[in-house]
Tab-separated table of N, CA and C in Angstrom:
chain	number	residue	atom	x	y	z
A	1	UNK	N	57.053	35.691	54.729
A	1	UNK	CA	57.113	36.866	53.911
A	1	UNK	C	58.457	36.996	53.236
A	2	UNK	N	58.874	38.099	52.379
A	2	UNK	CA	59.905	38.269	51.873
A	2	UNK	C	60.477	39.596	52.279
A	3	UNK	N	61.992	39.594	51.959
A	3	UNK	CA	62.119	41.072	52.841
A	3	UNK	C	63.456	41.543	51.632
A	4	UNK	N	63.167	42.808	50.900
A	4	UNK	CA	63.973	43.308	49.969
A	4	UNK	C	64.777	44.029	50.833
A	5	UNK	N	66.003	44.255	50.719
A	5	UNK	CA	67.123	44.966	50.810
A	5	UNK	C	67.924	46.190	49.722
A	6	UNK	N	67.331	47.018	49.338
A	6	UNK	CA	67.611	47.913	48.475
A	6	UNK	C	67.502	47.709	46.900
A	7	UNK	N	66.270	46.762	46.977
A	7	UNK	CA	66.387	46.288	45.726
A	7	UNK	C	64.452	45.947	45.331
A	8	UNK	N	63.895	45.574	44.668
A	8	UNK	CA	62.712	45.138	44.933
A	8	UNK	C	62.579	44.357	43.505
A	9	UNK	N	61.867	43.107	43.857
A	9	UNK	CA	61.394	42.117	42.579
A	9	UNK	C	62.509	41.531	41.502
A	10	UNK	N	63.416	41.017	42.722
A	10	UNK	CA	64.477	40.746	41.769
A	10	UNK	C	65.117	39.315	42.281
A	11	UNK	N	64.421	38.764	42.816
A	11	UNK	CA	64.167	37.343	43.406
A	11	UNK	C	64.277	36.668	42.088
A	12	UNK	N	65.209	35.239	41.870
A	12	UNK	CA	64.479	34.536	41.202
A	12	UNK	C	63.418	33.001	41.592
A	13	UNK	N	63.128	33.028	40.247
A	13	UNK	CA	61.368	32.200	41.019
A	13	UNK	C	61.772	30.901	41.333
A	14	UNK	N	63.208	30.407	41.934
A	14	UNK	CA	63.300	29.419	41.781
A	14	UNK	C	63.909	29.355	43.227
A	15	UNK	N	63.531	30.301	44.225
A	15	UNK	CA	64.170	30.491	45.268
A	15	UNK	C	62.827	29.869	46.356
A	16	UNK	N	63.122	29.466	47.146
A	16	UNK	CA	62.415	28.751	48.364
A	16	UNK	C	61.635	29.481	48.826
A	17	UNK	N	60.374	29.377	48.882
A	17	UNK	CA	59.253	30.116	49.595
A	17	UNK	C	58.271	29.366	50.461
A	18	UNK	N	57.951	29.947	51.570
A	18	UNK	CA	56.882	29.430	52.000
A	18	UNK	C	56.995	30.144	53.960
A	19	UNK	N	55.680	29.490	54.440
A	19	UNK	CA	55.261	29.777	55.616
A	19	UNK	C	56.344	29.071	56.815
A	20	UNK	N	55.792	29.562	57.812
A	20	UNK	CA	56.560	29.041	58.990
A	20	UNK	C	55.340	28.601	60.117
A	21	UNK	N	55.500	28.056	61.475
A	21	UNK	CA	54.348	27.086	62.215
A	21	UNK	C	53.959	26.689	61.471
A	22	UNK	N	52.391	27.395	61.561
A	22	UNK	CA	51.180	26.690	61.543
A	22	UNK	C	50.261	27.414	60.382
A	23	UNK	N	51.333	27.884	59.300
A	23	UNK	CA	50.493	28.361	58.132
A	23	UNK	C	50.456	27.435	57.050
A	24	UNK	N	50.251	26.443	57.052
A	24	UNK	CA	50.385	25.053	56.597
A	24	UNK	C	50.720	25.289	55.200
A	25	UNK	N	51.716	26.016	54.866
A	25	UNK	CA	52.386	25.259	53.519
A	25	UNK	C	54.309	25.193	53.499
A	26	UNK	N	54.511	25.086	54.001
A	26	UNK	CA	55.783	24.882	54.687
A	26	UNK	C	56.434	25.836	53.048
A	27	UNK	N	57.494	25.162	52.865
A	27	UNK	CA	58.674	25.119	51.671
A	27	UNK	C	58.501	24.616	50.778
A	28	UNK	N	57.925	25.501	49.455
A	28	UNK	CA	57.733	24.642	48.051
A	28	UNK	C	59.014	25.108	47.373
A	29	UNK	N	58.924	24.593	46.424
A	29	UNK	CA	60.373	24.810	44.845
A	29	UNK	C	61.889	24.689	46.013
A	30	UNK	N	61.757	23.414	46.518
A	30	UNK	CA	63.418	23.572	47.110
A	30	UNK	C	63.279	21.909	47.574
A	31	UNK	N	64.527	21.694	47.972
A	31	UNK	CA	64.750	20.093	48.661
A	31	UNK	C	64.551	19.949	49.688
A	32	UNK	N	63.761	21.034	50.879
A	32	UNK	CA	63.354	21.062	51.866
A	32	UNK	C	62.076	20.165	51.429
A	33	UNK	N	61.217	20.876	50.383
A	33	UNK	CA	60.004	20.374	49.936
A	33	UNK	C	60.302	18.897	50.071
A	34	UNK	N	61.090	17.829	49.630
A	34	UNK	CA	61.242	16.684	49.272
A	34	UNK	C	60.509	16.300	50.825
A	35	UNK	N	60.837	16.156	52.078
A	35	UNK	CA	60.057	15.852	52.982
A	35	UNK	C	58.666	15.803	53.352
A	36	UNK	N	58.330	17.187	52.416
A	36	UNK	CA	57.048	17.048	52.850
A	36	UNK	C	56.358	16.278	51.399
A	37	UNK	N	56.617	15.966	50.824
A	37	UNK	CA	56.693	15.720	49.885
A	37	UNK	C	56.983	13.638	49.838
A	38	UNK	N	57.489	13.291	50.334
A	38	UNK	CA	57.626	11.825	50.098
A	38	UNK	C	58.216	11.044	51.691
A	39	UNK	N	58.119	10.022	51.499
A	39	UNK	CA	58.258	8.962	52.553
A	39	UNK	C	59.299	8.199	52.362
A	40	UNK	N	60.101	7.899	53.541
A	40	UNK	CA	60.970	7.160	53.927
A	40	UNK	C	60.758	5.704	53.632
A	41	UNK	N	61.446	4.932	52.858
A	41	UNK	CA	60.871	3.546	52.566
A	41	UNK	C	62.452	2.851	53.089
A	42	UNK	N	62.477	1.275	52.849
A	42	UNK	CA	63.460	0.627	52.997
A	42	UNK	C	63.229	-0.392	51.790
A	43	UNK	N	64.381	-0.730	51.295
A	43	UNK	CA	63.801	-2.182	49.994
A	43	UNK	C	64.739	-2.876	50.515
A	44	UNK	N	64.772	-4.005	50.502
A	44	UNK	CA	66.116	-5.218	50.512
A	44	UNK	C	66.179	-5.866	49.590
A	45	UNK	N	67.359	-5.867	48.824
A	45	UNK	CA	67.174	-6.556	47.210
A	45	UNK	C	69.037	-7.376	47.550
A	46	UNK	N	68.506	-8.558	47.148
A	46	UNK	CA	69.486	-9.787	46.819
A	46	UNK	C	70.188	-9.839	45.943
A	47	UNK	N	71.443	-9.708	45.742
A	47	UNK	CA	71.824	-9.459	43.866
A	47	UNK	C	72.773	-10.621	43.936
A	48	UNK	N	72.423	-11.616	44.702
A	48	UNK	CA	73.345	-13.012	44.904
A	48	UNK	C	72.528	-14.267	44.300
């Protein structure tokens, strides 16, 4: 949820939102998202 402090609707939309457990959408619009969001890879590249 969100919680105003003497103020109301003055968030901007570019601020991190989302659920916590088991309300399955974790953290969209932030770099938290990037996790849920993509996979850990490894490449090995030769430049010799």
């Amino acid at each position: 949820g969100v919680v105003h402090v003497n103020t109301y609707g003055g968030a901007d939309i570019t601020v991190p939102l989302g659920g916590f457990k088991q309300s399955g959408f974790g953290r969209d619009k932030s770099l938290h998202a990037i996790e849920k969001y993509t996979d850990l890879k490894t490449a090995w590249i030769n430049l010799g």
